[in-house]
Amino acid sequence: MARHVRPDDIRTRFSHAMSDMYRTEVPQYGTLLKLVADINAQTLYHNTRGEDALTNRGGSEMARIEIERHGAIRLGTPNELHTMRRVFAVMGMSPVGYYDLAPAGMPVHATAFRPVDDEALARNPFRVFTSLLRLELIEDEDLRARAANILERRQIFTDRLMTLLDRFDREGGLNDEDATAFVIEALETFRWHSYATVDAETYHAFHQAHRLIADVVCFRGPHINHLTPRTLDIDATQQAMPEWGITPKATIEGPPRRHCPILLRQTSFKALEEPILFPADEGGESGEKSGTHTARFGEIEQRGAALTRRGRKLYDQLLAASREVTHGLEGEDQQRALREAFQDFPDDEATLRREGLAWFDYQPNEGASVTDVEALPRDRDALVEALITQGVIRARPITYEDFLPVSAAGIFRSNLGDNGPQHYATTDSRADFEAALGVAVEDEFALYEHRSERSLASCLKALGLSRPA
């Protein structure tokens, strides 16, 4: 039997192929990559401490940043979501977290498909924020029924891809030839199509209800709507974008600039207005009529430390309180007000660790050893702090691998416009989402906690200090 290709390798092949495709479809994305590479090089040149921190994390953090991307797609039916889970499973990606964007005015809920294993994340942390349209949030009953009918008729996956998915499920992997075919076939699902599948009148009816609904319902598939490189300094990137011929959104989404970055900060350039053709009748391509569609854009992100549940609760509280002082502000005025609102969130690694606000990885320092075991504290937390103080071990913040619903909604609104409801009255729909998915989503907090605990246990064992917590 032919040897199976590792899911990590298939994921890397696919992410490279998607990046090449998107660069061809959206040339400004290529400019974005050059800009981010330039800013990252400048940041490391002027901040040797930052480079040291990156290279000390097992030597992998620098390498992964260069290839790191996240994308986003929007699906229309539970069946599409179920099959998409199978597609990402081939690439070693699992659904992590549940995001309900309805309260922020977006008629979708979502998860993020990404690797969850430490080694897989180090090789390639490719992730795709995957939204599912909530048809029940379309208030007009006739429009809702038309949307359901249109979506049920389409097939966004090729026949060859479905065959390969069945083979993967049956055999537990794909050989090199099938892995190559898988990348080619899966890419077709994410490709841009300039032909709408509905006539202009139908498109505009959905567009009037919400631009996002039109984007999901009116095309052959869920074209990738952005690919996001990771920068080491998003403020510098935001400032440099106009110099590179890119117009950024007015405000960076997420927490303010900090000495110790936390969670996720994002900015983008405005979505492209792209030419499309409408058929005379739904499903046809005769009697074409020209129009435009706005959906695909460029995005940049800066990632910081993953927060514990306690840390995330504090973040959410401060973010909610900040809206009163930041409302109506943009650019540096908004960021200044946001920084002031977040003064109660500690901004040094030691305090974040000691107060249990962020998750950390632990490693023994090279050549360090414990000389007097009996003098060490018995309490594990006190033991860890003593070992850090003595220089025996080091603690590094764990990188946040996930997303923020408020930030995602802010990016969507800046690119889709503000037409449509700003808030949907909804009930919790996580159970429906997971039923469509076919599995429960992973708990991102549990993943970070397990990673931190594993690293600490391994660290103490290496030092000969294993003991019950």
XYZ file of C-alpha atoms in Angstrom:
469
model
C 0.000 0.000 0.000
C 1.286 3.457 -0.904
C 2.435 5.596 1.989
C -0.015 8.203 3.254
C 0.949 11.880 3.107
C 0.867 13.576 6.512
C -2.118 15.888 7.033
C 0.348 18.658 7.974
C 1.977 18.368 4.555
C -1.371 18.390 2.751
C -2.348 21.492 4.736
C 0.851 23.249 3.723
C 0.383 22.313 0.062
C -3.183 23.596 0.155
C -2.385 26.853 1.957
C 0.398 27.631 -0.535
C -1.882 26.818 -3.476
C -4.657 29.009 -2.069
C -2.234 31.865 -1.478
C -1.017 31.641 -5.080
C -4.600 31.556 -6.371
C -5.681 34.512 -4.255
C -2.633 36.539 -5.293
C -3.675 36.011 -8.913
C -7.311 36.898 -8.214
C -6.553 39.866 -5.931
C -3.160 41.366 -6.901
C -3.232 43.764 -3.945
C -2.911 40.705 -1.688
C 0.580 40.227 -3.125
C 1.402 43.818 -2.185
C 0.076 43.107 1.299
C 2.455 40.154 1.694
C 5.450 42.283 0.673
C 4.416 45.032 3.084
C 4.053 42.624 6.005
C 7.415 40.994 5.253
C 9.032 44.437 5.201
C 7.438 45.523 8.500
C 8.363 42.230 10.174
C 11.990 42.573 9.076
C 12.135 46.159 10.370
C 10.486 45.161 13.659
C 12.986 42.384 14.291
C 15.936 44.595 13.314
C 14.928 47.285 15.810
C 13.785 44.888 18.526
C 16.294 42.143 19.257
C 14.306 41.198 22.369
C 11.348 40.353 20.133
C 13.529 38.190 17.907
C 14.975 36.424 20.941
C 11.494 35.720 22.276
C 10.424 34.240 18.948
C 13.509 32.103 18.365
C 13.481 30.774 21.917
C 10.072 29.137 21.506
C 11.502 25.905 20.219
C 12.931 27.731 17.195
C 9.597 27.431 15.421
C 7.788 30.713 15.972
C 9.845 32.671 13.437
C 9.453 29.974 10.783
C 5.688 29.691 11.225
C 5.090 33.455 11.015
C 6.486 33.513 7.486
C 3.916 30.998 6.215
C 1.087 31.828 8.629
C -2.269 32.662 7.009
C -5.880 32.602 7.955
C -8.741 32.682 5.512
C -12.501 33.057 5.730
C -15.400 31.485 3.885
C -19.187 31.664 4.219
C -21.335 28.589 3.672
C -25.034 28.349 2.944
C -26.344 24.985 4.183
C -25.745 22.491 7.000
C -24.714 19.906 4.409
C -22.029 22.258 3.059
C -20.680 22.745 6.583
C -20.671 18.996 7.232
C -18.722 18.277 4.055
C -16.347 21.177 4.672
C -15.470 19.604 8.022
C -14.458 16.462 6.131
C -12.328 18.552 3.757
C -10.444 20.221 6.594
C -10.038 16.903 8.421
C -7.859 15.696 5.522
C -5.566 18.635 6.335
C -5.459 17.913 10.071
C -7.759 20.818 10.968
C -10.479 20.618 13.630
C -13.379 22.975 14.418
C -12.368 25.115 17.406
C -14.715 27.521 19.165
C -18.244 28.696 18.422
C -18.890 32.266 17.286
C -22.373 33.753 17.049
C -22.161 36.957 15.035
C -25.910 37.601 15.027
C -25.781 39.937 18.062
C -23.324 42.069 16.070
C -25.659 42.318 13.089
C -24.342 39.428 10.988
C -26.833 36.604 10.179
C -24.223 33.868 10.581
C -22.567 31.683 13.182
C -19.145 30.189 12.782
C -16.200 28.114 13.909
C -12.497 28.177 13.107
C -10.921 25.130 11.489
C -7.295 24.854 12.558
C -4.623 22.437 13.794
C -4.791 21.730 17.524
C -1.615 19.697 18.076
C 1.464 21.669 19.212
C 3.734 20.234 16.514
C 1.116 20.760 13.813
C 0.706 24.408 14.826
C 4.461 24.866 14.685
C 4.622 23.418 11.164
C 1.782 25.467 9.704
C -0.986 27.146 11.746
C -3.247 27.646 8.707
C -6.788 28.372 9.882
C -10.083 29.150 8.167
C -12.884 31.088 9.857
C -15.944 29.300 8.515
C -19.396 30.884 8.775
C -22.792 29.320 8.150
C -25.728 31.449 7.033
C -28.675 31.375 9.428
C -31.635 31.325 7.077
C -34.093 31.705 9.965
C -32.775 35.247 10.465
C -34.055 36.354 7.033
C -37.266 38.091 8.092
C -39.010 38.050 4.710
C -40.548 34.560 4.423
C -40.595 34.573 0.628
C -36.962 35.686 0.446
C -36.005 33.036 3.009
C -37.699 30.322 0.961
C -36.019 31.518 -2.247
C -32.630 31.474 -0.548
C -33.171 27.942 0.758
C -34.239 26.738 -2.689
C -31.219 28.296 -4.420
C -28.759 26.892 -1.905
C -30.202 23.371 -1.975
C -29.729 23.221 -5.753
C -26.018 24.022 -5.775
C -23.075 21.674 -5.301
C -19.923 23.491 -4.159
C -17.689 20.390 -4.135
C -16.469 18.557 -7.227
C -17.350 14.895 -7.764
C -13.650 14.000 -7.697
C -13.243 15.700 -4.317
C -16.172 13.754 -2.857
C -14.554 10.516 -4.064
C -11.272 11.487 -2.406
C -13.044 12.322 0.853
C -14.647 8.883 0.858
C -11.236 7.314 0.233
C -9.680 9.275 3.085
C -12.449 8.202 5.455
C -12.157 4.591 4.351
C -8.370 4.266 4.283
C -7.370 6.804 6.919
C -5.210 8.871 4.576
C -4.236 9.776 1.011
C -1.177 8.777 -0.981
C 0.920 11.399 -2.759
C -1.011 11.228 -6.043
C -4.366 11.515 -4.283
C -3.083 14.300 -2.016
C -2.085 16.319 -5.087
C -5.496 15.714 -6.641
C -7.163 16.662 -3.358
C -5.475 20.068 -3.292
C -6.463 20.763 -6.897
C -10.065 19.678 -6.392
C -10.542 21.377 -3.000
C -9.202 24.631 -4.393
C -12.113 24.760 -6.831
C -14.523 25.245 -3.924
C -12.699 28.436 -2.882
C -12.252 29.920 -6.360
C -13.865 33.211 -7.391
C -16.613 33.040 -10.027
C -17.649 36.224 -11.790
C -20.994 34.731 -12.872
C -23.837 35.080 -10.404
C -26.242 32.141 -10.234
C -29.311 34.376 -9.916
C -30.692 37.233 -11.982
C -29.973 40.835 -11.063
C -33.373 41.402 -9.470
C -32.954 38.430 -7.138
C -29.410 39.477 -6.265
C -30.509 42.984 -5.320
C -33.358 41.636 -3.188
C -30.877 39.610 -1.124
C -28.410 42.510 -1.111
C -31.073 44.795 0.300
C -31.805 42.324 3.111
C -28.079 42.060 3.959
C -24.980 42.175 1.772
C -23.646 39.064 3.427
C -26.768 37.115 2.420
C -26.225 38.084 -1.210
C -22.589 37.013 -0.985
C -23.505 33.559 0.341
C -26.574 32.799 -1.774
C -25.887 34.225 -5.208
C -22.702 32.471 -6.335
C -21.513 28.980 -7.246
C -19.462 28.541 -4.123
C -17.943 30.136 -1.024
C -15.117 32.068 -2.671
C -12.369 32.778 -0.161
C -13.036 36.374 0.868
C -9.650 37.126 2.404
C -6.284 35.639 3.332
C -4.506 37.179 6.287
C -0.743 37.309 6.912
C 0.586 37.883 10.436
C 2.532 41.026 11.279
C 4.716 41.701 14.298
C 3.595 45.353 14.459
C 0.123 46.106 13.208
C 0.325 49.800 14.099
C 3.384 50.242 11.893
C 1.666 48.222 9.169
C -1.487 50.342 9.379
C 0.593 53.500 9.097
C 2.588 52.174 6.130
C -0.348 50.860 4.086
C -1.089 54.171 2.252
C 2.589 54.427 1.268
C 2.156 51.069 -0.469
C -0.975 52.186 -2.309
C -3.333 50.447 0.135
C -6.130 52.282 1.923
C -6.655 50.781 5.403
C -9.863 50.769 7.392
C -9.924 53.669 9.834
C -9.617 51.680 13.047
C -7.690 48.608 14.176
C -10.003 45.982 15.663
C -9.263 44.267 18.970
C -7.356 45.272 22.093
C -5.184 48.391 22.183
C -1.454 48.476 21.547
C 0.331 47.065 24.586
C 3.814 46.190 25.813
C 2.574 42.578 26.135
C 0.200 41.934 23.194
C -2.891 39.883 23.964
C -5.397 38.025 21.806
C -5.759 39.377 18.272
C -5.567 42.751 16.535
C -6.738 43.117 12.925
C -6.977 45.669 10.158
C -7.903 45.436 6.484
C -8.192 47.275 3.212
C -11.622 47.974 1.797
C -13.351 45.220 -0.147
C -12.979 45.268 -3.902
C -15.864 46.237 -6.162
C -15.646 43.432 -8.688
C -17.465 43.071 -12.022
C -19.984 40.217 -12.234
C -22.459 38.970 -14.816
C -26.077 38.083 -14.103
C -28.028 35.552 -16.190
C -31.381 36.531 -17.632
C -33.013 33.757 -15.605
C -31.902 31.984 -12.441
C -29.450 29.211 -13.220
C -28.673 30.309 -16.781
C -25.961 32.418 -18.394
C -27.800 33.727 -21.464
C -28.914 37.301 -21.863
C -26.170 38.403 -19.484
C -26.389 41.661 -17.574
C -23.363 43.296 -15.983
C -23.121 44.431 -12.379
C -20.709 44.569 -9.435
C -20.251 42.703 -6.168
C -18.273 43.714 -3.078
C -17.008 40.998 -0.748
C -13.305 40.172 -1.019
C -10.744 42.233 0.865
C -7.259 42.161 2.371
C -6.622 41.703 6.074
C -3.607 41.772 8.393
C -3.384 40.479 11.949
C -1.107 40.663 14.965
C -1.383 37.871 17.523
C -0.634 38.083 21.225
C -1.056 35.928 24.308
C -3.952 33.534 24.785
C -6.003 34.554 27.802
C -7.439 32.283 30.470
C -11.169 32.353 31.161
C -10.476 34.891 33.892
C -8.400 37.014 31.556
C -10.997 36.835 28.795
C -13.743 37.868 31.230
C -11.729 40.945 32.195
C -11.032 41.705 28.528
C -14.724 41.465 27.602
C -15.699 43.687 30.541
C -13.189 46.384 29.602
C -14.098 46.152 25.921
C -17.795 46.634 26.712
C -17.023 49.592 28.977
C -14.734 51.127 26.349
C -17.530 51.473 23.812
C -18.905 54.495 25.646
C -15.627 56.403 25.362
C -14.578 55.172 21.900
C -17.949 55.548 20.162
C -17.594 57.763 17.095
C -13.804 57.941 17.331
C -11.435 56.664 14.658
C -7.738 56.179 14.089
C -5.319 57.319 16.786
C -8.078 59.077 18.757
C -9.910 55.776 19.057
C -6.752 53.857 19.972
C -5.796 56.428 22.630
C -9.219 56.190 24.238
C -9.048 52.383 24.062
C -5.655 52.324 25.796
C -7.034 54.474 28.612
C -10.049 52.174 28.973
C -7.726 49.152 29.276
C -5.482 50.567 31.993
C -6.914 48.019 34.442
C -5.569 45.119 32.359
C -2.016 44.275 33.535
C 0.635 44.820 30.872
C 3.618 42.766 32.011
C 4.171 39.036 31.644
C 4.876 38.365 35.310
C 1.579 39.866 36.457
C -0.371 38.173 33.665
C 1.080 34.854 34.803
C 0.768 35.347 38.554
C -2.825 36.583 38.348
C -3.843 33.745 36.044
C -4.860 36.040 33.183
C -2.869 34.429 30.341
C -1.559 30.968 29.434
C 2.170 30.228 29.335
C 4.552 27.583 27.988
C 7.375 26.488 30.303
C 10.877 25.324 29.394
C 14.078 24.668 31.384
C 16.806 27.190 30.694
C 19.810 25.608 29.026
C 22.374 24.470 31.549
C 20.212 25.405 34.542
C 19.813 22.985 37.441
C 18.266 22.836 40.883
C 20.869 22.816 43.659
C 18.671 22.598 46.755
C 15.430 20.738 46.102
C 14.422 20.672 49.764
C 14.482 24.475 49.957
C 11.930 24.834 47.190
C 8.260 25.571 47.995
C 5.882 22.628 48.092
C 2.998 24.546 46.519
C 3.262 24.174 42.751
C 2.465 27.790 41.857
C 5.025 29.030 44.367
C 7.495 26.433 43.078
C 7.112 27.699 39.509
C 7.628 31.318 40.551
C 10.708 30.369 42.544
C 12.220 28.499 39.603
C 11.540 31.427 37.271
C 13.098 33.876 39.757
C 16.176 31.650 40.063
C 16.513 31.475 36.273
C 15.984 27.723 36.200
C 12.957 27.836 33.901
C 11.454 30.397 31.562
C 7.805 31.109 30.792
C 6.607 32.352 27.396
C 3.053 33.441 26.581
C 1.162 30.947 24.429
C 0.129 32.476 21.110
C -3.595 33.038 20.666
C -4.693 30.870 17.741
C -8.377 31.817 17.543
C -10.700 34.727 16.792
C -12.777 37.480 18.400
C -16.425 37.784 17.320
C -16.644 41.544 17.940
C -13.488 42.125 15.875
C -14.701 39.827 13.090
C -17.990 41.707 12.928
C -16.105 45.007 12.810
C -14.038 43.814 9.852
C -17.153 42.493 8.091
C -19.052 45.764 8.587
C -16.192 47.914 7.350
C -16.127 45.906 4.125
C -19.786 45.015 3.605
C -21.303 48.328 4.639
C -23.809 49.105 7.361
C -27.044 48.294 5.553
C -29.194 45.619 7.179
C -30.003 45.043 10.833
C -27.375 46.033 13.393
C -28.685 43.388 15.775
C -30.672 40.177 15.430
C -32.868 38.950 18.264
C -31.722 35.339 18.541
C -31.620 32.317 20.761
C -28.546 30.183 21.316
C -27.997 28.169 18.135
C -24.779 26.342 19.017
C -26.581 22.993 19.191
C -27.932 23.481 15.654
C -24.479 24.445 14.406
C -22.832 21.388 15.938
C -25.598 19.145 14.603
C -24.833 20.418 11.096
C -21.114 20.060 11.695
C -21.514 16.464 12.846
C -19.211 16.922 15.856
C -18.889 19.190 18.862
C -16.499 22.111 18.459
C -13.305 22.022 20.501
C -13.115 24.248 23.589
C -10.291 26.688 22.868
C -9.752 27.448 26.582
C -9.283 23.757 27.329
C -6.751 23.441 24.493
C -4.610 26.274 25.889
C -4.879 24.927 29.435
C -3.809 21.427 28.372
C -0.875 22.825 26.397
C 0.305 24.876 29.376
C -0.087 21.939 31.758
C 1.792 19.583 29.412
C 4.699 21.985 29.055
C 4.931 22.559 32.806
C 4.782 18.838 33.621
C 7.478 18.123 31.033
C 9.610 20.970 32.353
C 9.422 19.800 35.977
C 10.106 16.210 34.968
C 13.226 17.281 33.062
C 14.418 18.986 36.235
C 13.641 15.963 38.383
C 10.909 17.845 40.214
C 7.792 15.902 39.235
C 5.296 16.016 42.037
C 1.511 16.043 42.427
C -0.177 19.377 41.711
